[in-house]
Amino acid sequence: MPTKRRGAPYREAPPTDVRECPLCDIDLTARSSTVCPRCGLWWTLARAAGERVRPTATAVDAAPTIDLPLRRGFGHEALMLLTVLAGFGIGSAFIIVTWTPIDRGPLSVMLLVLGLVSLTGLLAAMGLGTVCAVAVALEVARAVAPTRLVGDASTLRIRAWRDDSLLGGFGRTDVTVPREHVTGVFASTWPSAGTARLRLMHASGLALDLGWQESEAVVVRQGEALAAWLSAPADSAGVAQTLSRA
């Protein structure tokens, strides 16, 4: 699992672009946001992180450990549209292959042009159907096996889906971040859609987007639980384990 190189200091001033992955220490293209090709996590600037989520529980009442699944909703309307487009694309490709006129009579310029148009339509229909079918499968997979945040007294383990490409989105990443490097929890909202994304502020000054989008109420509720874990005393986990063993 990639971790931050020991002894590598973070910049004190907030970065103006994303130049390197704080977890993998590899150079990235300088942008306002980018996906690391090694760990597959999406890093963005702090100013785009959104609003800070405050814990509802006090530091005394907060749990010293956390196991937080970020289950992605199906989004029935979007899935229905993708399924219809997949069926339309694959069905159109089948019809084009079945009814193409290139072999149904004497070869002529008109039939040749019609055949080329059919070939173009075949490629477009197959491409549309395949992409939409892959997108549907990806959404189902992310709903069945959600992103999971597991934290204890010293570390936060992030088991998330990659965000680098459509096919790469089927891959999972598993990274461990020192607890003290997670400095805050933020929710980036889209009021017009009523949805939000959960982001973690890193000590490097960059925000980690977990690639999880849900309704604003669900994101804030999960963010409050994570913020409460961050506010818990670091040594409370050891006290809890000692009491449980006794």
PDB file of C-alpha atoms in Angstrom:
ATOM      1  CA  MET A   1       0.000   0.000   0.000  1.00  0.00           C
ATOM      2  CA  PRO A   2       1.472   3.364  -0.958  1.00  0.00           C
ATOM      3  CA  THR A   3       2.309   5.699   1.903  1.00  0.00           C
ATOM      4  CA  LYS A   4       3.996   9.041   2.326  1.00  0.00           C
ATOM      5  CA  ARG A   5       7.782   8.876   2.226  1.00  0.00           C
ATOM      6  CA  ARG A   6       9.251   9.276   5.710  1.00  0.00           C
ATOM      7  CA  GLY A   7      10.847  12.604   6.436  1.00  0.00           C
ATOM      8  CA  ALA A   8       9.368  14.294   3.362  1.00  0.00           C
ATOM      9  CA  PRO A   9       8.028  17.673   4.550  1.00  0.00           C
ATOM     10  CA  TYR A  10       4.793  19.171   3.279  1.00  0.00           C
ATOM     11  CA  ARG A  11       4.718  22.682   1.931  1.00  0.00           C
ATOM     12  CA  GLU A  12       3.510  25.261   4.430  1.00  0.00           C
ATOM     13  CA  ALA A  13       1.821  27.499   1.837  1.00  0.00           C
ATOM     14  CA  PRO A  14      -1.380  26.174   0.195  1.00  0.00           C
ATOM     15  CA  PRO A  15      -0.515  24.741  -3.236  1.00  0.00           C
ATOM     16  CA  THR A  16      -1.780  26.557  -6.314  1.00  0.00           C
ATOM     17  CA  ASP A  17      -2.011  23.375  -8.387  1.00  0.00           C
ATOM     18  CA  VAL A  18      -1.722  19.620  -7.999  1.00  0.00           C
ATOM     19  CA  ARG A  19       1.856  18.631  -8.865  1.00  0.00           C
ATOM     20  CA  GLU A  20       2.385  15.387  -6.931  1.00  0.00           C
ATOM     21  CA  CYS A  21       0.392  12.717  -5.132  1.00  0.00           C
ATOM     22  CA  PRO A  22       0.887  13.131  -1.344  1.00  0.00           C
ATOM     23  CA  LEU A  23       0.602   9.356  -0.854  1.00  0.00           C
ATOM     24  CA  CYS A  24       2.700   8.046  -3.747  1.00  0.00           C
ATOM     25  CA  ASP A  25       5.286  10.839  -4.160  1.00  0.00           C
ATOM     26  CA  ILE A  26       5.117  10.739  -7.955  1.00  0.00           C
ATOM     27  CA  ASP A  27       4.985  13.769 -10.238  1.00  0.00           C
ATOM     28  CA  LEU A  28       1.613  14.626 -11.740  1.00  0.00           C
ATOM     29  CA  THR A  29       0.523  17.084 -14.387  1.00  0.00           C
ATOM     30  CA  ALA A  30       0.058  20.498 -12.769  1.00  0.00           C
ATOM     31  CA  ARG A  31      -3.716  20.988 -12.711  1.00  0.00           C
ATOM     32  CA  SER A  32      -6.427  22.177 -10.345  1.00  0.00           C
ATOM     33  CA  SER A  33      -7.444  18.527  -9.937  1.00  0.00           C
ATOM     34  CA  THR A  34      -6.031  15.243 -11.206  1.00  0.00           C
ATOM     35  CA  VAL A  35      -6.076  11.487 -10.629  1.00  0.00           C
ATOM     36  CA  CYS A  36      -2.903   9.722  -9.518  1.00  0.00           C
ATOM     37  CA  PRO A  37      -2.088   6.907 -11.991  1.00  0.00           C
ATOM     38  CA  ARG A  38      -0.583   4.754  -9.230  1.00  0.00           C
ATOM     39  CA  CYS A  39      -3.156   4.821  -6.412  1.00  0.00           C
ATOM     40  CA  GLY A  40      -6.084   5.962  -8.576  1.00  0.00           C
ATOM     41  CA  LEU A  41      -7.210   8.637  -6.090  1.00  0.00           C
ATOM     42  CA  TRP A  42      -8.521  12.022  -7.163  1.00  0.00           C
ATOM     43  CA  TRP A  43      -6.720  15.050  -5.680  1.00  0.00           C
ATOM     44  CA  THR A  44      -8.031  18.596  -5.889  1.00  0.00           C
ATOM     45  CA  LEU A  45      -7.159  21.998  -4.465  1.00  0.00           C
ATOM     46  CA  ALA A  46      -8.352  22.982  -1.009  1.00  0.00           C
ATOM     47  CA  ARG A  47     -10.405  25.900  -2.319  1.00  0.00           C
ATOM     48  CA  ALA A  48     -12.595  23.433  -4.250  1.00  0.00           C
ATOM     49  CA  ALA A  49     -13.116  21.096  -1.286  1.00  0.00           C
ATOM     50  CA  GLY A  50     -16.472  22.594  -0.275  1.00  0.00           C
ATOM     51  CA  GLU A  51     -17.779  23.297   3.227  1.00  0.00           C
ATOM     52  CA  ARG A  52     -16.255  21.757   6.343  1.00  0.00           C
ATOM     53  CA  VAL A  53     -18.395  19.126   8.091  1.00  0.00           C
ATOM     54  CA  ARG A  54     -18.476  19.442  11.880  1.00  0.00           C
ATOM     55  CA  PRO A  55     -18.905  16.438  14.196  1.00  0.00           C
ATOM     56  CA  THR A  56     -22.219  16.145  16.013  1.00  0.00           C
ATOM     57  CA  ALA A  57     -20.675  14.160  18.876  1.00  0.00           C
ATOM     58  CA  THR A  58     -18.198  15.616  21.347  1.00  0.00           C
ATOM     59  CA  ALA A  59     -14.610  14.401  21.455  1.00  0.00           C
ATOM     60  CA  VAL A  60     -15.392  12.426  24.613  1.00  0.00           C
ATOM     61  CA  ASP A  61     -18.379  10.627  23.088  1.00  0.00           C
ATOM     62  CA  ALA A  62     -16.783   9.991  19.691  1.00  0.00           C
ATOM     63  CA  ALA A  63     -15.849   6.428  18.767  1.00  0.00           C
ATOM     64  CA  PRO A  64     -12.069   5.759  18.742  1.00  0.00           C
ATOM     65  CA  THR A  65     -12.444   3.499  15.711  1.00  0.00           C
ATOM     66  CA  ILE A  66     -14.604   3.725  12.622  1.00  0.00           C
ATOM     67  CA  ASP A  67     -15.729   1.421   9.827  1.00  0.00           C
ATOM     68  CA  LEU A  68     -17.687   3.579   7.404  1.00  0.00           C
ATOM     69  CA  PRO A  69     -19.095   2.129   4.155  1.00  0.00           C
ATOM     70  CA  LEU A  70     -19.845   4.736   1.492  1.00  0.00           C
ATOM     71  CA  ARG A  71     -22.504   2.889  -0.453  1.00  0.00           C
ATOM     72  CA  ARG A  72     -23.374   4.457  -3.755  1.00  0.00           C
ATOM     73  CA  GLY A  73     -27.039   4.810  -4.662  1.00  0.00           C
ATOM     74  CA  PHE A  74     -28.170   3.238  -7.899  1.00  0.00           C
ATOM     75  CA  GLY A  75     -29.544   6.456  -9.429  1.00  0.00           C
ATOM     76  CA  HIS A  76     -32.485   4.674 -11.070  1.00  0.00           C
ATOM     77  CA  GLU A  77     -33.114   7.357 -13.711  1.00  0.00           C
ATOM     78  CA  ALA A  78     -29.511   7.395 -14.923  1.00  0.00           C
ATOM     79  CA  LEU A  79     -29.242   3.601 -14.877  1.00  0.00           C
ATOM     80  CA  MET A  80     -32.496   3.280 -16.804  1.00  0.00           C
ATOM     81  CA  LEU A  81     -31.237   5.720 -19.442  1.00  0.00           C
ATOM     82  CA  LEU A  82     -27.894   3.914 -19.754  1.00  0.00           C
ATOM     83  CA  THR A  83     -29.660   0.551 -20.052  1.00  0.00           C
ATOM     84  CA  VAL A  84     -31.967   1.886 -22.779  1.00  0.00           C
ATOM     85  CA  LEU A  85     -29.006   3.367 -24.662  1.00  0.00           C
ATOM     86  CA  ALA A  86     -27.076   0.105 -24.347  1.00  0.00           C
ATOM     87  CA  GLY A  87     -30.030  -1.848 -25.746  1.00  0.00           C
ATOM     88  CA  PHE A  88     -30.533   0.712 -28.498  1.00  0.00           C
ATOM     89  CA  GLY A  89     -26.879   0.624 -29.521  1.00  0.00           C
ATOM     90  CA  ILE A  90     -26.520  -3.152 -29.544  1.00  0.00           C
ATOM     91  CA  GLY A  91     -29.941  -3.605 -31.184  1.00  0.00           C
ATOM     92  CA  SER A  92     -29.110  -1.062 -33.884  1.00  0.00           C
ATOM     93  CA  ALA A  93     -25.834  -2.833 -34.581  1.00  0.00           C
ATOM     94  CA  PHE A  94     -27.692  -6.145 -34.979  1.00  0.00           C
ATOM     95  CA  ILE A  95     -30.206  -4.592 -37.379  1.00  0.00           C
ATOM     96  CA  ILE A  96     -27.441  -2.993 -39.451  1.00  0.00           C
ATOM     97  CA  VAL A  97     -25.576  -6.299 -39.755  1.00  0.00           C
ATOM     98  CA  THR A  98     -28.784  -8.155 -40.677  1.00  0.00           C
ATOM     99  CA  TRP A  99     -30.144  -5.688 -43.227  1.00  0.00           C
ATOM    100  CA  THR A 100     -27.017  -4.200 -44.800  1.00  0.00           C
ATOM    101  CA  PRO A 101     -27.648  -4.114 -48.610  1.00  0.00           C
ATOM    102  CA  ILE A 102     -24.037  -4.465 -49.759  1.00  0.00           C
ATOM    103  CA  ASP A 103     -24.498  -8.152 -50.678  1.00  0.00           C
ATOM    104  CA  ARG A 104     -28.115  -7.976 -51.808  1.00  0.00           C
ATOM    105  CA  GLY A 105     -27.650  -7.041 -55.421  1.00  0.00           C
ATOM    106  CA  PRO A 106     -25.222  -5.894 -58.105  1.00  0.00           C
ATOM    107  CA  LEU A 107     -22.358  -3.815 -56.748  1.00  0.00           C
ATOM    108  CA  SER A 108     -22.990  -0.188 -57.566  1.00  0.00           C
ATOM    109  CA  VAL A 109     -21.902   3.202 -56.277  1.00  0.00           C
ATOM    110  CA  MET A 110     -25.165   3.625 -54.380  1.00  0.00           C
ATOM    111  CA  LEU A 111     -24.836   0.264 -52.657  1.00  0.00           C
ATOM    112  CA  LEU A 112     -21.184   0.952 -51.867  1.00  0.00           C
ATOM    113  CA  VAL A 113     -22.044   4.297 -50.243  1.00  0.00           C
ATOM    114  CA  LEU A 114     -24.916   2.662 -48.387  1.00  0.00           C
ATOM    115  CA  GLY A 115     -22.572  -0.052 -47.176  1.00  0.00           C
ATOM    116  CA  LEU A 116     -20.047   2.486 -45.901  1.00  0.00           C
ATOM    117  CA  VAL A 117     -22.818   4.345 -44.073  1.00  0.00           C
ATOM    118  CA  SER A 118     -23.978   1.049 -42.577  1.00  0.00           C
ATOM    119  CA  LEU A 119     -20.436   0.263 -41.444  1.00  0.00           C
ATOM    120  CA  THR A 120     -20.134   3.679 -39.782  1.00  0.00           C
ATOM    121  CA  GLY A 121     -23.492   3.206 -38.103  1.00  0.00           C
ATOM    122  CA  LEU A 122     -22.449  -0.271 -36.967  1.00  0.00           C
ATOM    123  CA  LEU A 123     -19.297   1.033 -35.297  1.00  0.00           C
ATOM    124  CA  ALA A 124     -21.157   3.935 -33.678  1.00  0.00           C
ATOM    125  CA  ALA A 125     -23.980   1.721 -32.422  1.00  0.00           C
ATOM    126  CA  MET A 126     -21.619  -0.917 -31.048  1.00  0.00           C
ATOM    127  CA  GLY A 127     -19.521   1.763 -29.374  1.00  0.00           C
ATOM    128  CA  LEU A 128     -22.552   3.402 -27.766  1.00  0.00           C
ATOM    129  CA  GLY A 129     -23.998   0.107 -26.607  1.00  0.00           C
ATOM    130  CA  THR A 130     -20.704  -1.161 -25.189  1.00  0.00           C
ATOM    131  CA  VAL A 131     -19.875   2.049 -23.295  1.00  0.00           C
ATOM    132  CA  CYS A 132     -23.359   2.263 -21.776  1.00  0.00           C
ATOM    133  CA  ALA A 133     -23.326  -1.426 -20.807  1.00  0.00           C
ATOM    134  CA  VAL A 134     -19.926  -1.004 -19.109  1.00  0.00           C
ATOM    135  CA  ALA A 135     -21.198   2.091 -17.264  1.00  0.00           C
ATOM    136  CA  VAL A 136     -24.221   0.161 -15.971  1.00  0.00           C
ATOM    137  CA  ALA A 137     -22.007  -2.717 -14.788  1.00  0.00           C
ATOM    138  CA  LEU A 138     -19.676  -0.247 -13.042  1.00  0.00           C
ATOM    139  CA  GLU A 139     -22.539   1.442 -11.182  1.00  0.00           C
ATOM    140  CA  VAL A 140     -23.886  -1.921 -10.020  1.00  0.00           C
ATOM    141  CA  ALA A 141     -20.425  -3.048  -8.867  1.00  0.00           C
ATOM    142  CA  ARG A 142     -19.897   0.147  -6.857  1.00  0.00           C
ATOM    143  CA  ALA A 143     -23.273  -0.240  -5.201  1.00  0.00           C
ATOM    144  CA  VAL A 144     -22.609  -3.883  -4.255  1.00  0.00           C
ATOM    145  CA  ALA A 145     -19.029  -3.329  -2.983  1.00  0.00           C
ATOM    146  CA  PRO A 146     -18.920   0.253  -1.671  1.00  0.00           C
ATOM    147  CA  THR A 147     -15.954   2.421  -0.814  1.00  0.00           C
ATOM    148  CA  ARG A 148     -14.982   1.801   2.815  1.00  0.00           C
ATOM    149  CA  LEU A 149     -13.120   3.938   5.358  1.00  0.00           C
ATOM    150  CA  VAL A 150     -11.615   2.039   8.296  1.00  0.00           C
ATOM    151  CA  GLY A 151      -9.912   4.106  10.979  1.00  0.00           C
ATOM    152  CA  ASP A 152      -8.220   3.380  14.289  1.00  0.00           C
ATOM    153  CA  ALA A 153      -6.110   5.373  16.737  1.00  0.00           C
ATOM    154  CA  SER A 154      -3.251   5.963  14.297  1.00  0.00           C
ATOM    155  CA  THR A 155      -4.321   5.388  10.676  1.00  0.00           C
ATOM    156  CA  LEU A 156      -7.177   5.693   8.205  1.00  0.00           C
ATOM    157  CA  ARG A 157      -7.439   2.932   5.630  1.00  0.00           C
ATOM    158  CA  ILE A 158      -9.162   3.920   2.388  1.00  0.00           C
ATOM    159  CA  ARG A 159     -10.528   1.143   0.190  1.00  0.00           C
ATOM    160  CA  ALA A 160     -12.004   2.947  -2.790  1.00  0.00           C
ATOM    161  CA  TRP A 161     -12.755   2.532  -6.462  1.00  0.00           C
ATOM    162  CA  ARG A 162     -10.270   4.033  -8.887  1.00  0.00           C
ATOM    163  CA  ASP A 163     -11.239   7.141 -10.834  1.00  0.00           C
ATOM    164  CA  ASP A 164      -8.717   7.193 -13.686  1.00  0.00           C
ATOM    165  CA  SER A 165     -10.885   5.860 -16.563  1.00  0.00           C
ATOM    166  CA  LEU A 166     -14.072   3.958 -17.403  1.00  0.00           C
ATOM    167  CA  LEU A 167     -12.429   0.525 -17.546  1.00  0.00           C
ATOM    168  CA  GLY A 168      -9.939   1.500 -14.834  1.00  0.00           C
ATOM    169  CA  GLY A 169     -12.933   2.310 -12.654  1.00  0.00           C
ATOM    170  CA  PHE A 170     -13.394  -1.429 -12.060  1.00  0.00           C
ATOM    171  CA  GLY A 171     -10.106  -1.478 -10.146  1.00  0.00           C
ATOM    172  CA  ARG A 172      -9.890  -0.910  -6.399  1.00  0.00           C
ATOM    173  CA  THR A 173      -7.254   1.013  -4.488  1.00  0.00           C
ATOM    174  CA  ASP A 174      -6.225   0.315  -0.902  1.00  0.00           C
ATOM    175  CA  VAL A 175      -4.148   2.999   0.834  1.00  0.00           C
ATOM    176  CA  THR A 176      -3.343   3.815   4.450  1.00  0.00           C
ATOM    177  CA  VAL A 177      -3.036   7.422   5.614  1.00  0.00           C
ATOM    178  CA  PRO A 178      -1.642   8.458   9.026  1.00  0.00           C
ATOM    179  CA  ARG A 179      -4.474   9.833  11.128  1.00  0.00           C
ATOM    180  CA  GLU A 180      -2.679  13.126  11.783  1.00  0.00           C
ATOM    181  CA  HIS A 181      -2.450  13.732   8.016  1.00  0.00           C
ATOM    182  CA  VAL A 182      -6.258  13.898   7.749  1.00  0.00           C
ATOM    183  CA  THR A 183      -7.014  17.458   8.838  1.00  0.00           C
ATOM    184  CA  GLY A 184     -10.703  17.807   8.029  1.00  0.00           C
ATOM    185  CA  VAL A 185     -13.844  16.495   6.345  1.00  0.00           C
ATOM    186  CA  PHE A 186     -15.601  18.523   3.655  1.00  0.00           C
ATOM    187  CA  ALA A 187     -18.785  18.217   1.598  1.00  0.00           C
ATOM    188  CA  SER A 188     -18.862  19.716  -1.883  1.00  0.00           C
ATOM    189  CA  THR A 189     -22.520  20.296  -2.761  1.00  0.00           C
ATOM    190  CA  TRP A 190     -24.470  20.838  -5.978  1.00  0.00           C
ATOM    191  CA  PRO A 191     -27.645  22.660  -4.815  1.00  0.00           C
ATOM    192  CA  SER A 192     -29.345  22.367  -8.209  1.00  0.00           C
ATOM    193  CA  ALA A 193     -29.046  18.559  -8.149  1.00  0.00           C
ATOM    194  CA  GLY A 194     -29.378  18.134  -4.377  1.00  0.00           C
ATOM    195  CA  THR A 195     -26.250  15.957  -4.280  1.00  0.00           C
ATOM    196  CA  ALA A 196     -22.820  16.268  -2.674  1.00  0.00           C
ATOM    197  CA  ARG A 197     -19.375  14.645  -2.676  1.00  0.00           C
ATOM    198  CA  LEU A 198     -17.325  13.750   0.397  1.00  0.00           C
ATOM    199  CA  ARG A 199     -13.728  15.007   0.471  1.00  0.00           C
ATOM    200  CA  LEU A 200     -10.917  14.652   3.003  1.00  0.00           C
ATOM    201  CA  MET A 201      -8.450  17.465   3.632  1.00  0.00           C
ATOM    202  CA  HIS A 202      -4.852  16.251   3.663  1.00  0.00           C
ATOM    203  CA  ALA A 203      -1.933  17.808   5.545  1.00  0.00           C
ATOM    204  CA  SER A 204      -0.288  18.592   2.194  1.00  0.00           C
ATOM    205  CA  GLY A 205      -2.970  21.226   1.561  1.00  0.00           C
ATOM    206  CA  LEU A 206      -4.755  19.114  -1.058  1.00  0.00           C
ATOM    207  CA  ALA A 207      -8.214  17.582  -0.790  1.00  0.00           C
ATOM    208  CA  LEU A 208      -8.862  13.903  -1.520  1.00  0.00           C
ATOM    209  CA  ASP A 209     -12.080  13.242  -3.430  1.00  0.00           C
ATOM    210  CA  LEU A 210     -13.392   9.769  -2.590  1.00  0.00           C
ATOM    211  CA  GLY A 211     -15.385   9.503  -5.824  1.00  0.00           C
ATOM    212  CA  TRP A 212     -18.594   9.058  -3.827  1.00  0.00           C
ATOM    213  CA  GLN A 213     -21.633  11.166  -4.698  1.00  0.00           C
ATOM    214  CA  GLU A 214     -24.963  10.920  -2.912  1.00  0.00           C
ATOM    215  CA  SER A 215     -27.761  13.136  -1.626  1.00  0.00           C
ATOM    216  CA  GLU A 216     -26.549  16.048   0.478  1.00  0.00           C
ATOM    217  CA  ALA A 217     -28.208  14.701   3.638  1.00  0.00           C
ATOM    218  CA  VAL A 218     -26.484  11.298   3.324  1.00  0.00           C
ATOM    219  CA  VAL A 219     -23.062  12.831   2.596  1.00  0.00           C
ATOM    220  CA  VAL A 220     -23.307  15.227   5.553  1.00  0.00           C
ATOM    221  CA  ARG A 221     -24.406  12.403   7.883  1.00  0.00           C
ATOM    222  CA  GLN A 222     -21.465  10.202   6.894  1.00  0.00           C
ATOM    223  CA  GLY A 223     -19.139  13.193   7.043  1.00  0.00           C
ATOM    224  CA  GLU A 224     -20.261  13.976  10.595  1.00  0.00           C
ATOM    225  CA  ALA A 225     -19.447  10.414  11.670  1.00  0.00           C
ATOM    226  CA  LEU A 226     -15.980  10.675  10.137  1.00  0.00           C
ATOM    227  CA  ALA A 227     -15.393  14.115  11.679  1.00  0.00           C
ATOM    228  CA  ALA A 228     -16.405  12.738  15.085  1.00  0.00           C
ATOM    229  CA  TRP A 229     -13.799   9.987  14.727  1.00  0.00           C
ATOM    230  CA  LEU A 230     -11.162  12.595  13.885  1.00  0.00           C
ATOM    231  CA  SER A 231     -12.083  14.599  16.983  1.00  0.00           C
ATOM    232  CA  ALA A 232     -11.712  11.584  19.307  1.00  0.00           C
ATOM    233  CA  PRO A 233      -8.512  11.506  21.411  1.00  0.00           C
ATOM    234  CA  ALA A 234      -5.838   9.414  19.699  1.00  0.00           C
ATOM    235  CA  ASP A 235      -5.146   7.403  22.850  1.00  0.00           C
ATOM    236  CA  SER A 236      -8.791   6.564  23.526  1.00  0.00           C
ATOM    237  CA  ALA A 237      -8.564   3.487  21.279  1.00  0.00           C
ATOM    238  CA  GLY A 238      -5.807   2.041  23.455  1.00  0.00           C
ATOM    239  CA  VAL A 239      -7.857   2.713  26.587  1.00  0.00           C
ATOM    240  CA  ALA A 240     -10.863   0.995  25.046  1.00  0.00           C
ATOM    241  CA  GLN A 241      -8.790  -2.065  24.098  1.00  0.00           C
ATOM    242  CA  THR A 242      -7.339  -2.250  27.628  1.00  0.00           C
ATOM    243  CA  LEU A 243     -10.803  -2.138  29.162  1.00  0.00           C
ATOM    244  CA  SER A 244     -12.131  -4.792  26.773  1.00  0.00           C
ATOM    245  CA  ARG A 245      -9.241  -7.148  27.612  1.00  0.00           C
ATOM    246  CA  ALA A 246      -9.804  -6.640  31.328  1.00  0.00           C
TER     247      ALA A 246
END
